[in-house]
Amino acid sequence: MDANRQTRDSARLRNFLLIFLAPRGLARRMLVWIIGISTTAALIATSVQLFFDYRSDVSELEQGMRYIEQSQLPGLADAAWNFNVAGMQVQLDGIGHSPWVAGATIHYGPSQSAALKTGKLDPDAGRLFEYVLRRNGVVVGKIYIEPNLHTLYRRTLDRIGIVLATQGGKSLVTSISILLLISWMITRHLTQMAEFAKSFEPGKRFTPFVLRRGPQGPYDELSVLVDRLNDAYGRLQTAHEFQVRHNEILSQEVTQRTTELLEAHRQLAQLAITDKLTGAVNRRGLDEAFKSAIPLADPDSRPLAVILADIDKFKSVNDSRGHLVGDILLREFTGILRRAARATDTVGRWGGEEFLILCPQTTLEQALRLAEHLRASVQAHAFDEIGSKTSSFGVAVLRKGETADDLVKRADEALYQAKEGGRNRVCPEAPDIES
């Protein structure tokens, strides 16, 4: 019995050491985190305590400087007023004997060119107290006092060493104790579960996992976890069989849904740039067409033309025949433009009864001929419930350095000239004065 017990104890110790010394073990990582958290907490507490101690020392130093200012400087000012060098030196030596003073120097005289000093002054000192000496409202000199900070720093460093050593030792002992407890109660059992999970293979015979505990082991969170693990692997076995059986069906459904989604996306994208009434490209679609065409255009080698069309006296149709007839007229007018335009042209509704045709690789002369063809096609068409109808056109081509707004503005001005000139005609843009 004793030999078996020793064997079990040796096996447990070996397993514990393997868990603790594993290069990527949870125990070692937890040790790092525990030590890090404890050290951080100790550093914060130490820093706060040292900060307040340091502030207290600084406050005492400042009180010492105020005491010197109130008790010593008036006498020093009297000596400087009377040019009593011996008296000033005595007063200065008295200030230098203060435990808070490392050294001091006084400048006096008409131009403050004369100087006396006491103690050791550091020219690179980071902090100096400067006081102006006055007598009867007249400045008789200045005194510079260098505070004695060495004692203050030494006391602070001594405190840091003591507090850090105490807090560090406490944190280390606490961290190792917590780590040993967690390793024995949790980590070794988690390792057993990991070995069981590694050996599990769907389709093979399933043997429930049992914790290696004594016969009267407690029913705690680990026991609950084991029960849930066994239940999960049982359901995983069933799910694996279901997955194999239905994987092909799901794959087909995903493919079908993807195809439908892409088609729906394409249709939505098309609807976003299509005018609902006429079926032509809407204002948004024309803006996108301009964004694509402007960078590719060049007035010399790749001209870009715009034709702006307007139905003559369209408002009278709406007023006399109603908006339904007006809508029919707009649809028929759009059809004429789209049939007469070229495959490379973009026909869109600019707004109301105005339509815009974007013509890449088109000179002004070519655009004028196309606009004349469109005008003649409209005039020759017999519209439902209306009969004949005419339209006016303004034509412009892109110039160097222009934007789409500049181009459309000049086409609109040309369209205005066509309207003013009697309608049912094509007008080109005004010539470039600079050219």
Tab-separated table of C-alpha atoms in Angstrom:
chain	number	residue	atom	x	y	z
A	1	MET	CA	0.000	0.000	0.000
A	2	ASP	CA	2.824	2.397	0.903
A	3	ALA	CA	4.646	1.617	-2.343
A	4	ASN	CA	1.492	2.278	-4.411
A	5	ARG	CA	0.854	5.529	-2.569
A	6	GLN	CA	4.424	6.663	-3.173
A	7	THR	CA	4.061	5.811	-6.863
A	8	ARG	CA	0.864	7.867	-7.130
A	9	ASP	CA	2.436	10.793	-5.265
A	10	SER	CA	5.473	10.671	-7.563
A	11	ALA	CA	3.240	10.651	-10.621
A	12	ARG	CA	1.289	13.628	-9.323
A	13	LEU	CA	4.470	15.563	-8.584
A	14	ARG	CA	5.819	14.769	-12.042
A	15	ASN	CA	2.617	15.906	-13.722
A	16	PHE	CA	2.608	19.091	-11.647
A	17	LEU	CA	6.190	19.898	-12.610
A	18	LEU	CA	5.435	19.251	-16.276
A	19	ILE	CA	2.481	21.613	-16.097
A	20	PHE	CA	4.444	24.308	-14.275
A	21	LEU	CA	7.589	24.072	-16.396
A	22	ALA	CA	5.859	23.795	-19.783
A	23	PRO	CA	7.193	26.572	-22.041
A	24	ARG	CA	3.693	27.642	-23.033
A	25	GLY	CA	1.800	26.341	-20.043
A	26	LEU	CA	-1.139	28.149	-18.549
A	27	ALA	CA	0.511	28.075	-15.128
A	28	ARG	CA	3.559	29.998	-16.311
A	29	ARG	CA	1.423	32.522	-18.156
A	30	MET	CA	-0.768	32.976	-15.090
A	31	LEU	CA	2.362	33.452	-12.984
A	32	VAL	CA	3.508	36.222	-15.306
A	33	TRP	CA	0.104	37.905	-15.163
A	34	ILE	CA	-0.217	37.559	-11.391
A	35	ILE	CA	3.277	38.933	-10.805
A	36	GLY	CA	2.613	41.708	-13.314
A	37	ILE	CA	-0.661	42.721	-11.657
A	38	SER	CA	0.816	42.532	-8.158
A	39	THR	CA	3.878	44.486	-9.223
A	40	THR	CA	1.758	47.114	-10.942
A	41	ALA	CA	-0.429	47.512	-7.858
A	42	ALA	CA	2.677	47.746	-5.662
A	43	LEU	CA	4.258	50.316	-7.971
A	44	ILE	CA	1.104	52.415	-7.998
A	45	ALA	CA	0.795	52.331	-4.218
A	46	THR	CA	4.518	53.065	-3.841
A	47	SER	CA	4.379	55.907	-6.347
A	48	VAL	CA	1.405	57.527	-4.616
A	49	GLN	CA	3.056	57.266	-1.201
A	50	LEU	CA	6.392	58.575	-2.478
A	51	PHE	CA	4.660	61.402	-4.320
A	52	PHE	CA	2.928	62.642	-1.188
A	53	ASP	CA	6.123	62.235	0.873
A	54	TYR	CA	8.062	64.175	-1.734
A	55	ARG	CA	5.413	66.905	-1.833
A	56	SER	CA	5.612	67.131	1.954
A	57	ASP	CA	9.393	67.593	1.794
A	58	VAL	CA	9.046	70.205	-0.936
A	59	SER	CA	6.445	72.012	1.172
A	60	GLU	CA	8.856	72.089	4.118
A	61	LEU	CA	11.570	73.478	1.830
A	62	GLU	CA	9.255	76.222	0.600
A	63	GLN	CA	8.296	77.078	4.173
A	64	GLY	CA	12.008	77.350	4.968
A	65	MET	CA	12.457	79.735	2.029
A	66	ARG	CA	9.505	81.852	3.210
A	67	TYR	CA	10.985	81.990	6.697
A	68	ILE	CA	14.298	83.242	5.264
A	69	GLU	CA	12.446	85.808	3.151
A	70	GLN	CA	10.507	87.156	6.104
A	71	SER	CA	13.224	87.066	8.797
A	72	GLN	CA	16.575	87.463	7.020
A	73	LEU	CA	16.038	89.528	3.918
A	74	PRO	CA	14.932	92.790	5.633
A	75	GLY	CA	18.222	92.937	7.584
A	76	LEU	CA	20.164	92.094	4.442
A	77	ALA	CA	18.395	94.931	2.584
A	78	ASP	CA	19.372	97.411	5.361
A	79	ALA	CA	23.031	96.323	5.112
A	80	ALA	CA	22.966	96.690	1.322
A	81	TRP	CA	21.385	100.159	1.657
A	82	ASN	CA	24.220	101.252	3.928
A	83	PHE	CA	26.890	99.433	1.866
A	84	ASN	CA	27.774	97.488	5.005
A	85	VAL	CA	29.753	94.691	3.349
A	86	ALA	CA	30.627	93.008	6.642
A	87	GLY	CA	27.018	93.080	7.742
A	88	MET	CA	25.851	91.675	4.408
A	89	GLN	CA	28.399	88.847	4.644
A	90	VAL	CA	27.235	88.003	8.193
A	91	GLN	CA	23.579	87.999	7.054
A	92	LEU	CA	24.485	85.915	3.984
A	93	ASP	CA	26.411	83.390	6.085
A	94	GLY	CA	23.415	83.133	8.372
A	95	ILE	CA	21.203	82.275	5.398
A	96	GLY	CA	23.803	79.749	4.203
A	97	HIS	CA	23.642	77.895	7.543
A	98	SER	CA	19.989	77.030	6.942
A	99	PRO	CA	19.563	73.251	6.316
A	100	TRP	CA	17.461	74.075	3.263
A	101	VAL	CA	20.114	76.263	1.604
A	102	ALA	CA	23.007	74.890	-0.459
A	103	GLY	CA	24.397	78.324	-1.321
A	104	ALA	CA	23.466	81.947	-1.935
A	105	THR	CA	24.826	84.977	-3.702
A	106	ILE	CA	23.891	88.671	-3.458
A	107	HIS	CA	24.387	91.388	-6.054
A	108	TYR	CA	24.368	94.974	-4.774
A	109	GLY	CA	25.627	98.418	-5.618
A	110	PRO	CA	24.400	101.074	-8.064
A	111	SER	CA	24.451	98.703	-11.012
A	112	GLN	CA	24.439	95.555	-8.855
A	113	SER	CA	27.947	94.796	-10.086
A	114	ALA	CA	29.315	93.907	-6.646
A	115	ALA	CA	28.603	90.417	-5.353
A	116	LEU	CA	28.985	88.322	-2.205
A	117	LYS	CA	28.318	84.624	-1.835
A	118	THR	CA	28.183	81.798	0.665
A	119	GLY	CA	28.111	78.024	0.294
A	120	LYS	CA	28.590	76.147	-2.949
A	121	LEU	CA	26.562	77.321	-5.932
A	122	ASP	CA	25.917	75.045	-8.900
A	123	PRO	CA	25.697	77.108	-12.138
A	124	ASP	CA	23.563	74.319	-13.682
A	125	ALA	CA	21.111	74.144	-10.803
A	126	GLY	CA	17.619	73.578	-12.060
A	127	ARG	CA	15.889	75.630	-9.381
A	128	LEU	CA	16.850	78.966	-7.826
A	129	PHE	CA	14.889	81.279	-5.548
A	130	GLU	CA	15.336	84.927	-6.596
A	131	TYR	CA	14.399	87.793	-4.278
A	132	VAL	CA	14.616	91.570	-4.835
A	133	LEU	CA	15.989	93.591	-1.891
A	134	ARG	CA	14.217	96.915	-1.373
A	135	ARG	CA	14.840	99.742	1.089
A	136	ASN	CA	12.527	102.749	1.238
A	137	GLY	CA	11.000	101.661	-2.079
A	138	VAL	CA	14.375	101.511	-3.833
A	139	VAL	CA	15.894	98.298	-5.215
A	140	VAL	CA	19.256	97.907	-3.448
A	141	GLY	CA	20.149	94.444	-4.708
A	142	LYS	CA	19.102	90.909	-5.591
A	143	ILE	CA	19.774	87.630	-3.832
A	144	TYR	CA	19.767	84.183	-5.444
A	145	ILE	CA	19.314	81.184	-3.166
A	146	GLU	CA	19.963	77.634	-4.350
A	147	PRO	CA	17.868	75.154	-2.287
A	148	ASN	CA	19.547	72.092	-0.812
A	149	LEU	CA	17.791	69.309	-2.752
A	150	HIS	CA	20.383	66.583	-2.210
A	151	THR	CA	19.016	65.586	1.181
A	152	LEU	CA	15.479	65.582	-0.212
A	153	TYR	CA	16.475	63.326	-3.131
A	154	ARG	CA	18.457	60.983	-0.909
A	155	ARG	CA	15.517	60.530	1.443
A	156	THR	CA	13.245	59.821	-1.510
A	157	LEU	CA	15.637	57.231	-2.980
A	158	ASP	CA	15.970	55.500	0.381
A	159	ARG	CA	12.195	55.269	0.640
A	160	ILE	CA	11.935	53.874	-2.903
A	161	GLY	CA	14.414	51.085	-2.156
A	162	ILE	CA	12.752	50.054	1.097
A	163	VAL	CA	9.182	50.178	-0.202
A	164	LEU	CA	9.988	48.386	-3.470
A	165	ALA	CA	11.871	45.612	-1.695
A	166	THR	CA	9.021	45.099	0.771
A	167	GLN	CA	6.248	45.239	-1.826
A	168	GLY	CA	8.217	43.096	-4.308
A	169	GLY	CA	8.834	40.328	-1.791
A	170	LYS	CA	5.197	40.374	-0.704
A	171	SER	CA	3.980	40.257	-4.337
A	172	LEU	CA	6.313	37.385	-5.236
A	173	VAL	CA	5.287	35.209	-2.271
A	174	THR	CA	1.594	35.913	-2.874
A	175	SER	CA	1.877	35.236	-6.624
A	176	ILE	CA	3.677	31.902	-6.213
A	177	SER	CA	1.196	30.761	-3.560
A	178	ILE	CA	-1.771	31.593	-5.764
A	179	LEU	CA	-0.098	29.911	-8.737
A	180	LEU	CA	0.558	26.674	-6.847
A	181	LEU	CA	-3.020	26.572	-5.634
A	182	ILE	CA	-4.464	27.199	-9.118
A	183	SER	CA	-2.136	24.665	-10.713
A	184	TRP	CA	-3.107	21.930	-8.279
A	185	MET	CA	-6.851	22.583	-8.227
A	186	ILE	CA	-7.514	23.661	-11.833
A	187	THR	CA	-4.648	23.489	-14.312
A	188	ARG	CA	-3.881	19.774	-14.014
A	189	HIS	CA	-7.546	18.878	-14.554
A	190	LEU	CA	-7.747	21.168	-17.565
A	191	THR	CA	-4.733	19.325	-18.995
A	192	GLN	CA	-6.602	16.024	-18.615
A	193	MET	CA	-9.581	17.504	-20.446
A	194	ALA	CA	-7.283	18.739	-23.216
A	195	GLU	CA	-5.864	15.199	-23.647
A	196	PHE	CA	-9.402	13.834	-23.885
A	197	ALA	CA	-10.408	16.477	-26.433
A	198	LYS	CA	-7.312	15.700	-28.517
A	199	SER	CA	-8.136	11.991	-28.622
A	200	PHE	CA	-11.791	12.503	-29.634
A	201	GLU	CA	-12.655	11.697	-33.257
A	202	PRO	CA	-16.220	11.863	-34.639
A	203	GLY	CA	-17.414	8.481	-35.839
A	204	LYS	CA	-15.453	6.427	-33.330
A	205	ARG	CA	-16.843	4.896	-30.168
A	206	PHE	CA	-17.408	7.583	-27.548
A	207	THR	CA	-16.159	6.958	-23.984
A	208	PRO	CA	-17.186	9.611	-21.418
A	209	PHE	CA	-14.386	11.516	-19.698
A	210	VAL	CA	-13.797	11.022	-15.945
A	211	LEU	CA	-11.658	13.259	-13.726
A	212	ARG	CA	-8.754	11.555	-11.975
A	213	ARG	CA	-9.860	12.330	-8.444
A	214	GLY	CA	-10.451	10.410	-5.288
A	215	PRO	CA	-13.673	8.393	-4.913
A	216	GLN	CA	-15.195	11.130	-2.715
A	217	GLY	CA	-14.155	14.019	-4.948
A	218	PRO	CA	-16.274	17.195	-4.635
A	219	TYR	CA	-18.936	18.001	-7.210
A	220	ASP	CA	-17.747	21.483	-8.102
A	221	GLU	CA	-17.416	23.667	-11.207
A	222	LEU	CA	-14.895	21.255	-12.733
A	223	SER	CA	-17.350	18.390	-12.335
A	224	VAL	CA	-20.049	20.475	-14.026
A	225	LEU	CA	-17.588	21.287	-16.822
A	226	VAL	CA	-16.832	17.578	-17.334
A	227	ASP	CA	-20.554	16.782	-17.557
A	228	ARG	CA	-21.063	19.549	-20.094
A	229	LEU	CA	-17.986	18.377	-22.020
A	230	ASN	CA	-19.316	14.840	-22.288
A	231	ASP	CA	-22.712	16.147	-23.317
A	232	ALA	CA	-21.159	18.456	-25.897
A	233	TYR	CA	-19.102	15.669	-27.481
A	234	GLY	CA	-22.151	13.436	-27.612
A	235	ARG	CA	-24.084	16.115	-29.446
A	236	LEU	CA	-21.046	16.789	-31.621
A	237	GLN	CA	-21.127	13.172	-32.755
A	238	THR	CA	-24.769	13.539	-33.776
A	239	ALA	CA	-24.130	16.885	-35.428
A	240	HIS	CA	-21.240	15.434	-37.425
A	241	GLU	CA	-23.499	12.799	-38.926
A	242	PHE	CA	-26.114	15.421	-39.739
A	243	GLN	CA	-23.502	17.687	-41.312
A	244	VAL	CA	-22.181	14.970	-43.587
A	245	ARG	CA	-25.710	14.139	-44.704
A	246	HIS	CA	-26.781	17.697	-45.480
A	247	ASN	CA	-23.538	19.377	-46.502
A	248	GLU	CA	-24.182	19.020	-50.227
A	249	ILE	CA	-27.730	20.384	-49.934
A	250	LEU	CA	-26.507	23.404	-47.990
A	251	SER	CA	-23.770	24.050	-50.522
A	252	GLN	CA	-26.292	24.102	-53.358
A	253	GLU	CA	-28.567	26.461	-51.442
A	254	VAL	CA	-25.683	28.829	-50.712
A	255	THR	CA	-24.759	28.912	-54.394
A	256	GLN	CA	-28.345	29.624	-55.390
A	257	ARG	CA	-28.773	32.373	-52.766
A	258	THR	CA	-25.497	33.976	-53.803
A	259	THR	CA	-26.602	34.094	-57.421
A	260	GLU	CA	-29.946	35.634	-56.438
A	261	LEU	CA	-28.227	38.181	-54.206
A	262	LEU	CA	-25.843	39.268	-56.953
A	263	GLU	CA	-28.731	39.653	-59.393
A	264	ALA	CA	-30.746	41.656	-56.864
A	265	HIS	CA	-27.716	43.858	-56.222
A	266	ARG	CA	-27.292	44.447	-59.948
A	267	GLN	CA	-30.959	45.380	-60.320
A	268	LEU	CA	-30.820	47.764	-57.359
A	269	ALA	CA	-27.704	49.404	-58.754
A	270	GLN	CA	-29.451	49.841	-62.105
A	271	LEU	CA	-32.581	51.274	-60.468
A	272	ALA	CA	-30.458	53.771	-58.534
A	273	ILE	CA	-29.290	55.442	-61.773
A	274	THR	CA	-32.509	55.041	-63.829
A	275	ASP	CA	-35.299	57.604	-64.149
A	276	LYS	CA	-38.527	55.895	-63.095
A	277	LEU	CA	-40.769	57.653	-65.593
A	278	THR	CA	-38.730	57.556	-68.807
A	279	GLY	CA	-36.330	54.666	-68.210
A	280	ALA	CA	-33.400	56.891	-69.168
A	281	VAL	CA	-30.382	57.533	-66.974
A	282	ASN	CA	-31.267	59.886	-64.118
A	283	ARG	CA	-29.285	62.843	-62.762
A	284	ARG	CA	-27.221	60.606	-60.499
A	285	GLY	CA	-26.358	58.317	-63.374
A	286	LEU	CA	-25.318	61.315	-65.477
A	287	ASP	CA	-23.055	62.517	-62.659
A	288	GLU	CA	-21.378	59.099	-62.596
A	289	ALA	CA	-21.008	59.188	-66.395
A	290	PHE	CA	-19.344	62.604	-66.157
A	291	LYS	CA	-16.940	61.327	-63.483
A	292	SER	CA	-15.845	58.550	-65.841
A	293	ALA	CA	-15.736	60.615	-69.040
A	294	ILE	CA	-14.034	63.844	-67.868
A	295	PRO	CA	-10.668	62.240	-66.878
A	296	LEU	CA	-10.503	60.432	-70.264
A	297	ALA	CA	-11.366	63.511	-72.339
A	298	ASP	CA	-8.859	65.754	-74.089
A	299	PRO	CA	-9.947	68.765	-76.163
A	300	ASP	CA	-7.308	68.004	-78.825
A	301	SER	CA	-7.287	64.218	-79.178
A	302	ARG	CA	-10.394	62.925	-77.344
A	303	PRO	CA	-13.098	65.624	-77.469
A	304	LEU	CA	-16.153	65.348	-75.238
A	305	ALA	CA	-19.450	66.939	-76.298
A	306	VAL	CA	-22.725	67.559	-74.514
A	307	ILE	CA	-26.160	68.057	-76.109
A	308	LEU	CA	-28.837	69.604	-73.905
A	309	ALA	CA	-32.389	69.050	-75.272
A	310	ASP	CA	-35.674	70.627	-74.238
A	311	ILE	CA	-39.258	69.966	-75.397
A	312	ASP	CA	-40.744	73.187	-76.751
A	313	LYS	CA	-43.795	74.514	-74.879
A	314	PHE	CA	-44.047	71.425	-72.700
A	315	LYS	CA	-45.877	73.303	-69.936
A	316	SER	CA	-48.784	74.007	-72.285
A	317	VAL	CA	-49.248	70.246	-72.748
A	318	ASN	CA	-49.539	69.704	-69.008
A	319	ASP	CA	-51.888	72.676	-68.640
A	320	SER	CA	-54.212	71.748	-71.513
A	321	ARG	CA	-54.011	67.927	-71.659
A	322	GLY	CA	-53.017	67.015	-68.123
A	323	HIS	CA	-49.911	65.496	-66.544
A	324	LEU	CA	-50.671	61.947	-67.740
A	325	VAL	CA	-50.428	63.092	-71.345
A	326	GLY	CA	-47.288	65.025	-70.418
A	327	ASP	CA	-45.768	61.833	-69.015
A	328	ILE	CA	-46.586	59.967	-72.241
A	329	LEU	CA	-44.900	62.766	-74.226
A	330	LEU	CA	-41.766	62.509	-72.049
A	331	ARG	CA	-41.551	58.731	-72.548
A	332	GLU	CA	-41.980	58.990	-76.323
A	333	PHE	CA	-39.437	61.825	-76.506
A	334	THR	CA	-36.946	59.703	-74.539
A	335	GLY	CA	-37.473	56.809	-76.957
A	336	ILE	CA	-36.694	59.059	-79.964
A	337	LEU	CA	-33.465	60.298	-78.341
A	338	ARG	CA	-32.300	56.809	-77.397
A	339	ARG	CA	-33.028	55.381	-80.873
A	340	ALA	CA	-31.304	58.256	-82.681
A	341	ALA	CA	-28.290	58.462	-80.368
A	342	ARG	CA	-25.192	56.350	-80.902
A	343	ALA	CA	-24.240	53.279	-78.862
A	344	THR	CA	-21.401	55.187	-77.184
A	345	ASP	CA	-23.644	58.088	-76.127
A	346	THR	CA	-25.352	58.360	-72.738
A	347	VAL	CA	-28.930	59.671	-72.797
A	348	GLY	CA	-30.283	60.911	-69.482
A	349	ARG	CA	-33.042	63.030	-68.028
A	350	TRP	CA	-31.482	66.218	-66.689
A	351	GLY	CA	-34.655	67.480	-65.040
A	352	GLY	CA	-38.266	68.181	-65.978
A	353	GLU	CA	-38.489	68.213	-69.802
A	354	GLU	CA	-34.731	68.716	-70.231
A	355	PHE	CA	-32.555	65.828	-71.410
A	356	LEU	CA	-28.774	65.557	-71.694
A	357	ILE	CA	-26.798	63.455	-74.173
A	358	LEU	CA	-23.132	62.857	-73.228
A	359	CYS	CA	-21.086	62.189	-76.375
A	360	PRO	CA	-17.499	60.937	-75.914
A	361	GLN	CA	-15.016	61.094	-78.824
A	362	THR	CA	-17.228	63.737	-80.485
A	363	THR	CA	-16.243	67.111	-81.946
A	364	LEU	CA	-18.483	70.167	-81.963
A	365	GLU	CA	-19.344	69.640	-85.656
A	366	GLN	CA	-20.230	65.987	-85.073
A	367	ALA	CA	-22.346	66.892	-82.057
A	368	LEU	CA	-24.181	69.570	-84.064
A	369	ARG	CA	-24.981	67.037	-86.798
A	370	LEU	CA	-26.221	64.562	-84.187
A	371	ALA	CA	-28.353	67.238	-82.506
A	372	GLU	CA	-29.836	68.239	-85.881
A	373	HIS	CA	-30.670	64.583	-86.534
A	374	LEU	CA	-32.371	64.382	-83.122
A	375	ARG	CA	-34.316	67.588	-83.777
A	376	ALA	CA	-35.536	66.345	-87.157
A	377	SER	CA	-36.528	62.968	-85.683
A	378	VAL	CA	-38.618	64.668	-83.016
A	379	GLN	CA	-40.306	66.994	-85.522
A	380	ALA	CA	-41.152	64.073	-87.818
A	381	HIS	CA	-42.654	61.959	-85.053
A	382	ALA	CA	-46.409	61.824	-84.429
A	383	PHE	CA	-46.935	61.815	-80.662
A	384	ASP	CA	-49.956	60.050	-79.164
A	385	GLU	CA	-52.855	62.437	-78.376
A	386	ILE	CA	-50.689	65.422	-79.323
A	387	GLY	CA	-49.524	64.992	-82.881
A	388	SER	CA	-46.422	66.932	-83.854
A	389	LYS	CA	-44.043	68.484	-81.371
A	390	THR	CA	-40.736	70.294	-81.661
A	391	SER	CA	-37.648	70.557	-79.488
A	392	SER	CA	-34.612	72.788	-79.061
A	393	PHE	CA	-30.961	71.810	-78.566
A	394	GLY	CA	-27.822	73.435	-77.140
A	395	VAL	CA	-24.404	71.951	-77.946
A	396	ALA	CA	-21.033	72.461	-76.248
A	397	VAL	CA	-17.654	70.690	-76.096
A	398	LEU	CA	-15.226	70.406	-73.187
A	399	ARG	CA	-12.405	72.956	-73.044
A	400	LYS	CA	-9.075	72.711	-71.260
A	401	GLY	CA	-9.290	72.952	-67.475
A	402	GLU	CA	-13.094	72.811	-67.428
A	403	THR	CA	-15.339	70.832	-65.093
A	404	ALA	CA	-18.603	69.099	-65.909
A	405	ASP	CA	-20.512	72.065	-64.453
A	406	ASP	CA	-18.688	74.462	-66.792
A	407	LEU	CA	-19.496	72.291	-69.805
A	408	VAL	CA	-23.196	71.922	-68.953
A	409	LYS	CA	-23.482	75.650	-68.227
A	410	ARG	CA	-22.313	76.547	-71.737
A	411	ALA	CA	-24.637	73.955	-73.284
A	412	ASP	CA	-27.508	75.446	-71.250
A	413	GLU	CA	-26.631	78.927	-72.534
A	414	ALA	CA	-26.702	77.585	-76.088
A	415	LEU	CA	-30.094	75.990	-75.399
A	416	TYR	CA	-31.340	79.340	-74.128
A	417	GLN	CA	-30.234	80.956	-77.391
A	418	ALA	CA	-32.138	78.281	-79.331
A	419	LYS	CA	-35.285	79.078	-77.342
A	420	GLU	CA	-34.847	82.793	-77.786
A	421	GLY	CA	-34.202	82.312	-81.501
A	422	GLY	CA	-37.630	80.823	-82.103
A	423	ARG	CA	-37.341	77.210	-80.833
A	424	ASN	CA	-37.134	74.037	-82.961
A	425	ARG	CA	-33.482	74.636	-83.714
A	426	VAL	CA	-29.942	73.670	-82.731
A	427	CYS	CA	-27.555	76.276	-81.374
A	428	PRO	CA	-23.830	75.757	-80.692
A	429	GLU	CA	-22.010	77.215	-77.742
A	430	ALA	CA	-20.586	80.714	-77.928
A	431	PRO	CA	-17.050	80.719	-79.421
A	432	ASP	CA	-14.063	80.822	-77.072
A	433	ILE	CA	-12.898	84.477	-77.030
A	434	GLU	CA	-9.339	83.555	-75.913
A	435	SER	CA	-8.882	81.195	-78.860
